[in-house]
Coordinates of C-alpha atoms and ligand atoms in Angstrom, one line a residue:
M1 CA -15.2 49.1 12.8
S2 CA -11.9 51.0 12.5
S3 CA -8.3 50.0 13.2
T4 CA -5.1 51.4 14.8
T5 CA -1.9 50.7 13.0
E6 CA 1.8 50.4 14.0
G7 CA 4.0 50.1 10.9
A8 CA 2.4 47.9 8.2
R9 CA 0.0 46.0 10.3
A10 CA -2.9 47.2 12.4
T11 CA -2.6 46.5 16.2
H12 CA -6.2 47.1 17.2
A13 CA -9.6 47.1 15.7
T14 CA -12.4 49.2 17.3
L15 CA -16.0 48.0 17.3
T16 CA -18.6 50.5 18.1
I17 CA -22.2 49.4 18.7
P18 CA -24.5 51.9 16.9
G19 CA -27.1 53.5 19.2
S20 CA -25.0 52.8 22.3
N21 CA -22.0 54.4 23.9
K22 CA -20.3 51.0 23.8
T23 CA -17.0 50.5 22.0
A24 CA -14.6 47.5 22.1
E25 CA -10.9 47.8 21.5
L26 CA -10.0 44.4 19.9
P27 CA -6.2 43.6 19.9
L28 CA -5.1 42.2 16.5
L29 CA -2.7 39.3 17.1
N30 CA -0.1 38.2 14.6
G31 CA 1.0 34.6 14.1
T32 CA 4.2 33.4 12.5
L33 CA 2.2 32.7 9.3
G34 CA -1.4 33.3 8.3
P35 CA -3.9 36.1 8.9
Q36 CA -4.2 38.3 11.9
V37 CA -6.8 37.4 14.5
A38 CA -9.0 39.8 16.5
D39 CA -8.9 39.0 20.2
I40 CA -12.5 39.1 21.2
R41 CA -12.1 37.8 24.8
K42 CA -13.2 41.2 26.2
L43 CA -15.9 41.9 23.6
Q44 CA -18.9 40.9 25.7
A45 CA -17.6 42.7 28.8
Q46 CA -17.0 45.9 26.7
T47 CA -20.1 45.8 24.5
G48 CA -22.5 43.2 25.9
I49 CA -22.6 41.3 22.6
F50 CA -21.2 37.9 21.5
T51 CA -19.9 36.9 18.1
F52 CA -21.9 34.4 16.1
D53 CA -20.0 31.8 14.0
P54 CA -21.8 28.4 13.7
G55 CA -19.2 25.7 12.8
Y56 CA -16.5 28.1 13.9
G57 CA -15.4 28.6 10.3
E58 CA -14.2 32.2 11.1
T59 CA -13.0 31.5 14.6
A60 CA -9.5 30.7 15.9
S61 CA -10.2 28.4 18.9
C62 CA -6.6 28.4 20.2
E63 CA -3.0 29.3 19.6
S64 CA -0.9 26.4 18.2
K65 CA 2.6 25.7 17.0
I66 CA 1.9 22.3 15.5
T67 CA 0.4 22.5 12.0
Y68 CA -0.3 25.3 9.5
I69 CA -2.5 25.2 6.5
D70 CA -2.7 27.9 3.8
G71 CA -6.0 26.9 2.1
D72 CA -5.6 29.3 -0.8
E73 CA -2.1 28.2 -1.7
G74 CA -2.7 24.5 -0.8
V75 CA 0.1 24.5 1.7
L76 CA 0.4 22.1 4.7
L77 CA 3.3 22.4 7.2
Y78 CA 4.0 20.1 10.2
R79 CA 6.0 22.2 12.6
G80 CA 7.1 24.3 9.6
Y81 CA 8.1 21.3 7.4
P82 CA 6.2 21.0 4.1
I83 CA 4.1 17.8 3.9
D84 CA 5.5 16.8 0.5
Q85 CA 9.1 16.8 1.9
L86 CA 8.0 14.8 4.9
A87 CA 6.1 12.3 2.8
E88 CA 9.1 11.8 0.6
K89 CA 11.9 11.9 3.0
S90 CA 10.7 11.1 6.5
T91 CA 9.0 8.2 8.3
F92 CA 5.7 8.2 10.3
L93 CA 7.5 7.6 13.7
E94 CA 9.9 10.5 13.0
V95 CA 6.9 12.7 12.1
A96 CA 5.3 11.6 15.3
H97 CA 8.3 12.8 17.3
L98 CA 8.2 16.1 15.3
L99 CA 4.5 16.7 16.0
L100 CA 4.9 15.8 19.7
Y101 CA 8.1 17.6 20.5
G102 CA 8.4 20.2 17.8
E103 CA 11.7 19.0 16.2
L104 CA 12.9 16.3 13.9
P105 CA 14.8 13.8 16.2
T106 CA 18.5 13.3 16.2
A107 CA 19.5 9.7 15.6
A108 CA 19.9 9.2 19.4
E109 CA 16.5 10.8 20.1
F110 CA 14.8 8.7 17.4
E111 CA 16.3 5.5 18.8
S112 CA 15.0 6.4 22.3
F113 CA 11.6 7.4 21.0
N114 CA 11.3 4.3 18.8
R115 CA 12.1 2.1 21.7
G116 CA 9.7 3.9 24.0
V117 CA 6.8 3.4 21.5
T118 CA 7.8 -0.2 20.8
M119 CA 7.7 -1.1 24.5
H120 CA 4.1 -0.1 24.7
T121 CA 2.6 -1.9 21.7
M122 CA 1.0 -4.8 23.7
L123 CA -2.5 -4.6 25.2
H124 CA -3.4 -6.0 28.6
E125 CA -4.7 -9.5 28.1
Q126 CA -8.1 -8.6 29.5
V127 CA -8.5 -5.9 26.8
R128 CA -8.7 -8.8 24.3
R129 CA -12.0 -9.8 26.0
F130 CA -13.6 -6.5 25.0
F131 CA -13.5 -7.5 21.4
D132 CA -15.6 -10.6 22.2
G133 CA -18.5 -8.3 23.3
F134 CA -18.9 -7.0 19.7
R135 CA -20.7 -8.7 16.9
R136 CA -18.3 -9.9 14.2
D137 CA -19.9 -7.5 11.8
A138 CA -19.5 -4.4 14.1
H139 CA -18.0 -1.5 12.3
P140 CA -14.3 -1.3 13.4
M141 CA -14.8 2.4 14.3
A142 CA -17.2 1.3 17.0
V143 CA -14.6 -1.1 18.3
L144 CA -11.9 1.6 18.3
C145 CA -14.2 4.0 20.2
G146 CA -15.0 1.4 22.8
V147 CA -11.6 -0.1 23.3
V148 CA -9.6 3.2 23.3
G149 CA -12.1 4.7 25.8
A150 CA -11.9 1.6 28.0
L151 CA -8.1 1.8 28.2
S152 CA -8.4 4.5 30.8
A153 CA -9.7 1.8 33.2
F154 CA -6.3 0.0 32.8
Y155 CA -4.2 3.2 33.4
P156 CA -5.9 5.0 36.3
E157 CA -2.9 7.2 36.8
S158 CA -3.6 8.7 33.3
V159 CA -6.2 10.9 35.0
N160 CA -3.3 13.0 36.4
V161 CA -3.4 15.2 33.4
N162 CA -1.3 17.9 35.2
D163 CA 1.6 15.5 35.6
A164 CA 3.9 16.0 32.6
R165 CA 5.4 12.5 32.9
E166 CA 2.0 10.8 33.1
R167 CA 0.9 12.8 30.0
E168 CA 4.0 11.6 28.1
I169 CA 3.4 8.0 29.1
S170 CA -0.2 8.2 27.9
A171 CA 1.0 9.7 24.6
F172 CA 3.4 6.8 24.1
R173 CA 0.7 4.2 25.1
L174 CA -1.8 5.7 22.6
I175 CA 0.6 6.0 19.7
A176 CA 1.9 2.5 20.4
K177 CA -1.4 0.7 21.0
I178 CA -3.7 2.2 18.4
P179 CA -2.1 0.0 15.6
T180 CA -2.6 -3.1 17.7
I181 CA -6.3 -2.2 18.5
T182 CA -6.9 -1.4 14.8
A183 CA -5.4 -4.6 13.5
W184 CA -7.2 -6.7 16.1
A185 CA -10.5 -5.0 15.2
H186 CA -10.0 -6.2 11.6
K187 CA -8.9 -9.7 12.7
Y188 CA -11.9 -10.0 15.0
S189 CA -14.2 -9.2 12.0
T190 CA -12.6 -12.0 10.0
G191 CA -12.6 -14.6 12.7
Q192 CA -8.8 -14.9 12.4
P193 CA -6.6 -15.1 15.5
F194 CA -5.1 -11.9 16.8
M195 CA -1.4 -11.4 15.9
Y196 CA 0.7 -9.9 18.7
P197 CA 3.0 -6.9 17.9
R198 CA 6.6 -7.6 17.0
N199 CA 9.4 -5.4 18.3
D200 CA 11.7 -6.1 15.4
L201 CA 9.4 -4.4 12.8
S202 CA 9.0 -0.7 12.0
Y203 CA 5.8 1.0 13.0
A204 CA 4.1 0.7 9.6
E205 CA 5.4 -2.9 9.0
N206 CA 4.3 -4.0 12.5
F207 CA 0.8 -2.8 11.7
L208 CA 0.8 -4.6 8.3
Y209 CA 2.1 -7.7 10.1
M210 CA -0.6 -7.7 12.7
I211 CA -3.3 -7.2 10.1
N212 CA -2.1 -9.6 7.4
A213 CA -0.1 -12.4 9.1
V214 CA -1.6 -15.7 10.1
P215 CA 0.0 -18.2 12.6
P216 CA 0.5 -21.1 10.2
E217 CA 2.3 -19.1 7.5
P218 CA 5.7 -17.3 7.7
Y219 CA 5.2 -13.6 7.3
R220 CA 6.7 -12.1 4.2
K221 CA 7.5 -8.3 4.5
N222 CA 6.5 -6.2 1.5
P223 CA 8.6 -3.0 1.3
I224 CA 6.2 -1.5 -1.3
L225 CA 3.2 -1.8 1.0
E226 CA 5.4 -0.7 4.0
R227 CA 6.5 2.5 2.3
A228 CA 3.0 3.2 1.1
M229 CA 1.5 2.6 4.5
D230 CA 4.1 4.8 6.2
R231 CA 3.4 7.6 3.7
I232 CA -0.4 7.3 4.1
L233 CA 0.1 7.6 7.9
I234 CA 2.3 10.7 7.5
L235 CA -0.4 12.4 5.3
H236 CA -3.1 11.8 7.8
A237 CA -1.2 12.6 11.0
D238 CA -2.4 16.1 11.8
H239 CA -4.4 18.9 10.3
E240 CA -4.9 22.0 12.5
Q241 CA -8.2 22.4 14.4
N242 CA -10.4 20.1 12.3
A243 CA -13.6 18.7 13.8
S244 CA -12.1 15.7 15.5
T245 CA -9.1 17.6 16.8
S246 CA -11.4 20.3 18.2
T247 CA -13.4 17.5 19.8
V248 CA -10.3 16.2 21.5
R249 CA -9.3 19.7 22.7
L250 CA -12.8 20.4 24.0
A251 CA -12.9 17.1 25.9
G252 CA -9.4 17.7 27.2
S253 CA -10.3 21.2 28.4
T254 CA -12.6 19.6 31.0
G255 CA -9.6 17.6 32.4
A256 CA -10.8 14.3 31.0
N257 CA -8.2 11.6 30.8
P258 CA -6.4 11.3 27.4
F259 CA -7.9 7.9 26.5
A260 CA -11.4 9.4 26.8
C261 CA -10.4 12.4 24.8
I262 CA -8.9 10.3 21.9
A263 CA -12.1 8.1 22.0
A264 CA -14.1 11.3 21.5
G265 CA -11.9 12.2 18.6
I266 CA -12.4 8.8 17.0
A267 CA -16.2 9.2 17.3
A268 CA -16.0 12.6 15.6
L269 CA -13.8 11.4 12.8
W270 CA -16.3 8.6 12.0
G271 CA -18.7 11.0 10.3
P272 CA -18.9 10.9 6.4
A273 CA -18.3 14.6 6.2
H274 CA -14.9 14.1 8.0
G275 CA -12.8 11.0 8.3
G276 CA -15.6 8.7 7.1
A277 CA -15.3 10.3 3.6
N278 CA -12.7 7.8 2.4
E279 CA -15.1 5.0 2.9
A280 CA -17.9 7.1 1.3
V281 CA -15.8 7.8 -1.8
L282 CA -15.4 4.1 -2.6
K283 CA -19.2 3.6 -2.0
M284 CA -19.8 6.6 -4.4
L285 CA -17.5 5.2 -7.1
G286 CA -19.2 1.8 -6.8
E287 CA -22.6 3.4 -7.2
I288 CA -21.4 5.4 -10.3
G289 CA -20.0 2.2 -11.7
H290 CA -18.9 3.4 -15.1
K291 CA -17.7 6.7 -16.5
D292 CA -20.8 6.9 -18.8
N293 CA -22.8 7.4 -15.6
I294 CA -20.7 10.4 -14.4
P295 CA -22.8 13.1 -16.1
A296 CA -26.0 11.8 -14.4
F297 CA -24.2 11.7 -11.0
I298 CA -22.9 15.2 -11.4
A299 CA -26.4 16.4 -12.3
E300 CA -27.6 14.7 -9.1
V301 CA -25.0 16.5 -7.0
K302 CA -26.0 19.8 -8.5
D303 CA -29.6 19.1 -7.5
K304 CA -29.8 20.4 -3.9
N305 CA -32.8 18.3 -3.2
S306 CA -30.8 15.2 -3.8
H307 CA -28.5 16.0 -0.8
T308 CA -25.8 14.1 -2.8
K309 CA -22.3 15.3 -2.3
L310 CA -19.2 14.6 -4.4
M311 CA -17.4 12.7 -1.7
G312 CA -13.7 13.4 -1.4
F313 CA -14.2 16.9 -2.8
G314 CA -14.4 20.2 -0.9
H315 CA -12.8 21.4 2.3
R316 CA -13.5 24.0 4.9
V317 CA -10.0 25.4 4.6
Y318 CA -8.5 24.3 1.3
K319 CA -10.0 26.4 -1.5
N320 CA -7.3 25.0 -3.8
F321 CA -5.9 21.5 -4.1
D322 CA -5.4 19.6 -0.8
P323 CA -1.6 19.0 -1.1
R324 CA -2.2 15.6 0.5
A325 CA -4.6 14.6 -2.4
K326 CA -1.8 15.3 -4.9
I327 CA 0.7 13.1 -3.0
M328 CA -2.0 10.5 -2.5
Q329 CA -2.7 10.3 -6.3
Q330 CA 1.0 10.0 -7.0
T331 CA 1.2 7.2 -4.4
C332 CA -1.8 5.6 -5.9
H333 CA -0.1 5.3 -9.3
E334 CA 3.2 4.0 -7.6
V335 CA 1.5 1.4 -5.5
L336 CA -0.7 0.1 -8.3
G337 CA 2.3 0.0 -10.6
E338 CA 4.6 -1.7 -8.1
L339 CA 1.8 -4.2 -7.3
G340 CA 1.6 -5.0 -11.0
I341 CA -2.0 -3.7 -11.2
K342 CA -2.1 -2.3 -14.7
H343 CA -5.8 -1.7 -14.9
E344 CA -7.7 -0.3 -11.8
P345 CA -11.2 0.6 -12.9
L346 CA -11.9 2.6 -9.7
L347 CA -8.8 4.8 -10.2
E348 CA -9.7 5.4 -13.8
L349 CA -13.2 6.3 -12.8
A350 CA -11.9 8.6 -10.0
M351 CA -9.6 10.4 -12.4
E352 CA -12.3 10.8 -15.0
L353 CA -14.7 12.1 -12.3
E354 CA -12.0 14.5 -11.0
K355 CA -11.4 15.8 -14.6
I356 CA -15.0 16.4 -15.3
A357 CA -15.7 18.1 -11.9
L358 CA -12.7 20.4 -12.3
D359 CA -14.0 21.5 -15.7
D360 CA -17.5 22.2 -14.3
D361 CA -18.2 25.7 -13.0
Y362 CA -20.4 24.3 -10.2
F363 CA -17.3 22.9 -8.5
V364 CA -14.8 25.5 -9.7
S365 CA -17.0 28.5 -8.6
R366 CA -17.4 26.9 -5.2
K367 CA -13.7 26.1 -5.0
L368 CA -14.3 22.4 -4.6
Y369 CA -11.1 20.4 -5.2
P370 CA -10.1 16.8 -4.3
N371 CA -9.2 16.4 -0.6
V372 CA -7.1 13.8 1.1
D373 CA -10.0 11.3 1.0
F374 CA -10.5 11.2 -2.7
Y375 CA -7.7 8.9 -3.6
S376 CA -6.8 7.3 -0.2
G377 CA -9.5 4.7 -0.5
I378 CA -8.3 3.5 -3.9
I379 CA -4.8 2.9 -2.6
L380 CA -6.1 1.2 0.6
K381 CA -8.4 -1.1 -1.5
A382 CA -5.4 -2.0 -3.7
M383 CA -3.4 -2.8 -0.6
G384 CA -6.1 -5.3 0.4
F385 CA -8.0 -3.3 3.1
P386 CA -11.8 -3.6 3.3
T387 CA -13.6 -0.3 3.0
T388 CA -14.7 -0.5 6.6
M389 CA -11.0 -0.2 7.6
F390 CA -10.4 3.0 5.8
T391 CA -11.5 5.3 8.5
P392 CA -9.9 3.3 11.3
L393 CA -6.6 3.8 9.4
F394 CA -7.3 7.5 9.4
A395 CA -7.9 7.3 13.1
L396 CA -4.7 5.3 13.6
A397 CA -2.6 8.0 12.0
R398 CA -4.5 11.0 13.5
T399 CA -4.1 9.6 17.0
T400 CA -0.6 11.1 16.9
G401 CA -1.9 14.5 15.9
W402 CA -4.7 14.4 18.4
I403 CA -2.4 13.5 21.3
S404 CA 0.1 16.2 20.2
Q405 CA -2.7 18.8 20.2
W406 CA -3.9 17.5 23.5
M407 CA -0.4 17.8 25.0
E408 CA -0.1 21.3 23.7
M409 CA -3.4 22.4 25.1
I410 CA -2.9 20.9 28.6
A411 CA 0.5 22.6 28.8
D412 CA -0.9 26.0 27.8
P413 CA -1.3 28.1 30.9
S414 CA -4.0 30.2 29.3
Q415 CA -6.2 27.2 28.4
R416 CA -9.7 27.2 30.0
I417 CA -12.7 24.9 29.8
G418 CA -14.3 25.2 26.4
R419 CA -17.8 26.7 26.7
P420 CA -19.2 28.4 23.5
R421 CA -22.2 30.7 23.9
Q422 CA -25.3 30.8 21.7
L423 CA -27.9 33.0 20.0
Y424 CA -31.2 32.0 21.7
T425 CA -34.2 32.1 19.5
G426 CA -36.5 29.9 21.6
A427 CA -39.6 30.8 23.6
P428 CA -39.5 33.9 25.9
R429 CA -40.1 33.3 29.7
R430 CA -43.5 31.7 30.3
D431 CA -45.2 30.1 33.3
Y432 CA -46.0 26.4 33.7
V433 CA -49.5 25.3 32.6
S434 CA -51.1 22.3 34.2
I435 CA -52.1 19.5 31.8
D436 CA -55.9 20.1 32.3
Q437 CA -55.3 23.7 31.1
R438 CA -53.4 22.8 28.0
G439 CA -54.6 22.4 24.4
Ligands
SDX1 C1 -11.6 15.7 6.0 O1 -11.2 20.0 8.5 C2 -10.2 19.2 8.1 O2 -9.0 19.5 8.1 C3 -10.7 17.8 7.7 C4 -9.6 16.9 7.1 C5 -8.6 16.5 8.2 O3 -7.5 16.1 7.7 O4 -8.9 16.5 9.4 O5 -9.0 17.5 6.0 C6 -10.3 15.5 6.7 O6 -12.6 15.7 6.7 C7 -11.6 16.1 4.6 C8 -13.1 16.3 4.1 C9 -13.7 15.0 3.8 N1 -15.2 15.2 3.5 C10 -15.7 15.0 2.3 O7 -15.0 14.7 1.3 C11 -17.2 15.0 2.2 C12 -17.6 15.9 1.1 N2 -17.2 17.3 1.4 C13 -18.3 18.1 1.9 O8 -19.1 17.5 2.8 C14 -17.7 19.5 2.4 O9 -16.9 19.9 1.3 C15 -17.0 19.6 3.7 C16 -17.7 19.1 4.8 C17 -15.6 18.9 3.6 C18 -16.7 21.1 3.9 O10 -17.9 21.7 4.1 P1 -18.1 23.3 4.2 O11 -16.8 24.0 4.4 O12 -19.1 23.5 5.2 O13 -18.5 23.6 2.8 P2 -19.9 24.3 2.5 O14 -21.0 23.4 2.9 O15 -19.8 25.7 3.0 O16 -19.9 24.3 0.9 C19 -19.9 25.5 0.1 C20 -20.8 25.1 -1.1 C21 -22.2 24.7 -0.7 O17 -23.0 24.9 -1.9 P3 -23.9 26.3 -1.9 O18 -24.8 26.2 -0.7 O19 -22.9 27.5 -1.8 O20 -24.7 26.3 -3.2 O21 -20.2 24.0 -1.8 C22 -21.1 22.9 -1.7 C23 -22.1 23.2 -0.6 O22 -23.3 22.5 -0.9 N3 -20.3 21.7 -1.5 C24 -20.4 20.6 -2.2 C25 -19.4 19.7 -1.6 N4 -18.8 20.3 -0.6 C26 -19.3 21.5 -0.5 N5 -21.2 20.2 -3.2 C27 -21.0 18.9 -3.7 N6 -20.1 18.1 -3.2 C28 -19.3 18.4 -2.2 N7 -18.4 17.5 -1.7

């Protein structure tokens, strides 16, 4: 392959297929940040071959203006703003406006956006009955998948995905209702009555109210937990074209309604390799139990036959620290300190495990560092959440990123139905054999 240059950067790459007279001229496209991409949309027409990239690790599936990650430098930007600045200075609902519309809101814009979301926090009374169909011990991610997908039955107009106003209303409904659904999934598992949303509380506080309050007791706000919850939501809000976001985009590319697309994203996030890792980290720490057992656990991870992973470590893009993990660790110390928890064995064990792993060439050589899930579970446990609620909280926050990505995709005039190709290695053509001729 050769390239054509114009100034410092190449403008085209040429791919010639040896033994044939076929050559493809691949335009090299430049983004605002990050590496160039080779546009291969005409590759098959020009050469007759496809590319092969299982897991799409080397493939840009779309053009996006929402989030940017530099995996080598450990950088994460939401619409250009560094995640550490947003986590320190912003609020989740302000970040939601930023992700959806591309800009931090003015005071008037925020007031209008906040009111718009607040007006959609309630669920149709018949939605309550969906919860009764689940066993009390159903995993809350199963409840989120089912209830979010079913919402499309209550908003038939949401199928008009080409109507910008309908798209915006669906976005508001999803951002507003996902905290209610998540809180009610928890309440249902405990047998406690559902708490209705309150319009006088902030987004994070309203969620904490719905999940913690009980009718006989006055609710006492906790600014420490509110700030921690808001920051955790900001850190989980969006993250480029990860597995669940790509699922939402692929579902959306067929014209499916936004509730069905977000339900698909929730299903994809559930996996332990993705959003389910925060729950898996707590399970892993529980199984290790004591720092004396860390060397044996690390040895097990290195043994490929064990299929044991160091959960909360590694990332497809970050080959340095996940910036969210650093902020999460800082938040962990703050929340534990402010809650007066002086001795948290799980945090001490996690820090010892991180220290040992980062001194071990097996992890360093593979560029395996803590990701967002390594510390989040410890904070959430300290805040009183059961481990089964960790991934639903991730889904709550990521719903804003998913719907922002969905809105961007639907409005993109160049978007087409997603339809990857394959490398076929199955049987060549053969004729049917009747059963009495087989064997
Ligand atoms: C999230 O994509 C996103 O942006 C996701 C996310 C988001 O915000 O949306 O950031 C959220 O999903 C974070 C990741 C949470 N998952 C975990 O913590 C689970 C543990 N991590 C691994 O399963 C893994 O690191 C992945 C799935 C996250 C990434 O997998 P990759 O990119 O396919 O890595 P790989 O399998 O190519 O690993 C390269 C090597 C392999 O060893 P070798 O074959 O080269 O000998 O590293 C090893 C892997 O076996 N490896 C690990 C490991 N992760 C990778 N070994 C032990 N423990 C691990 N955690």
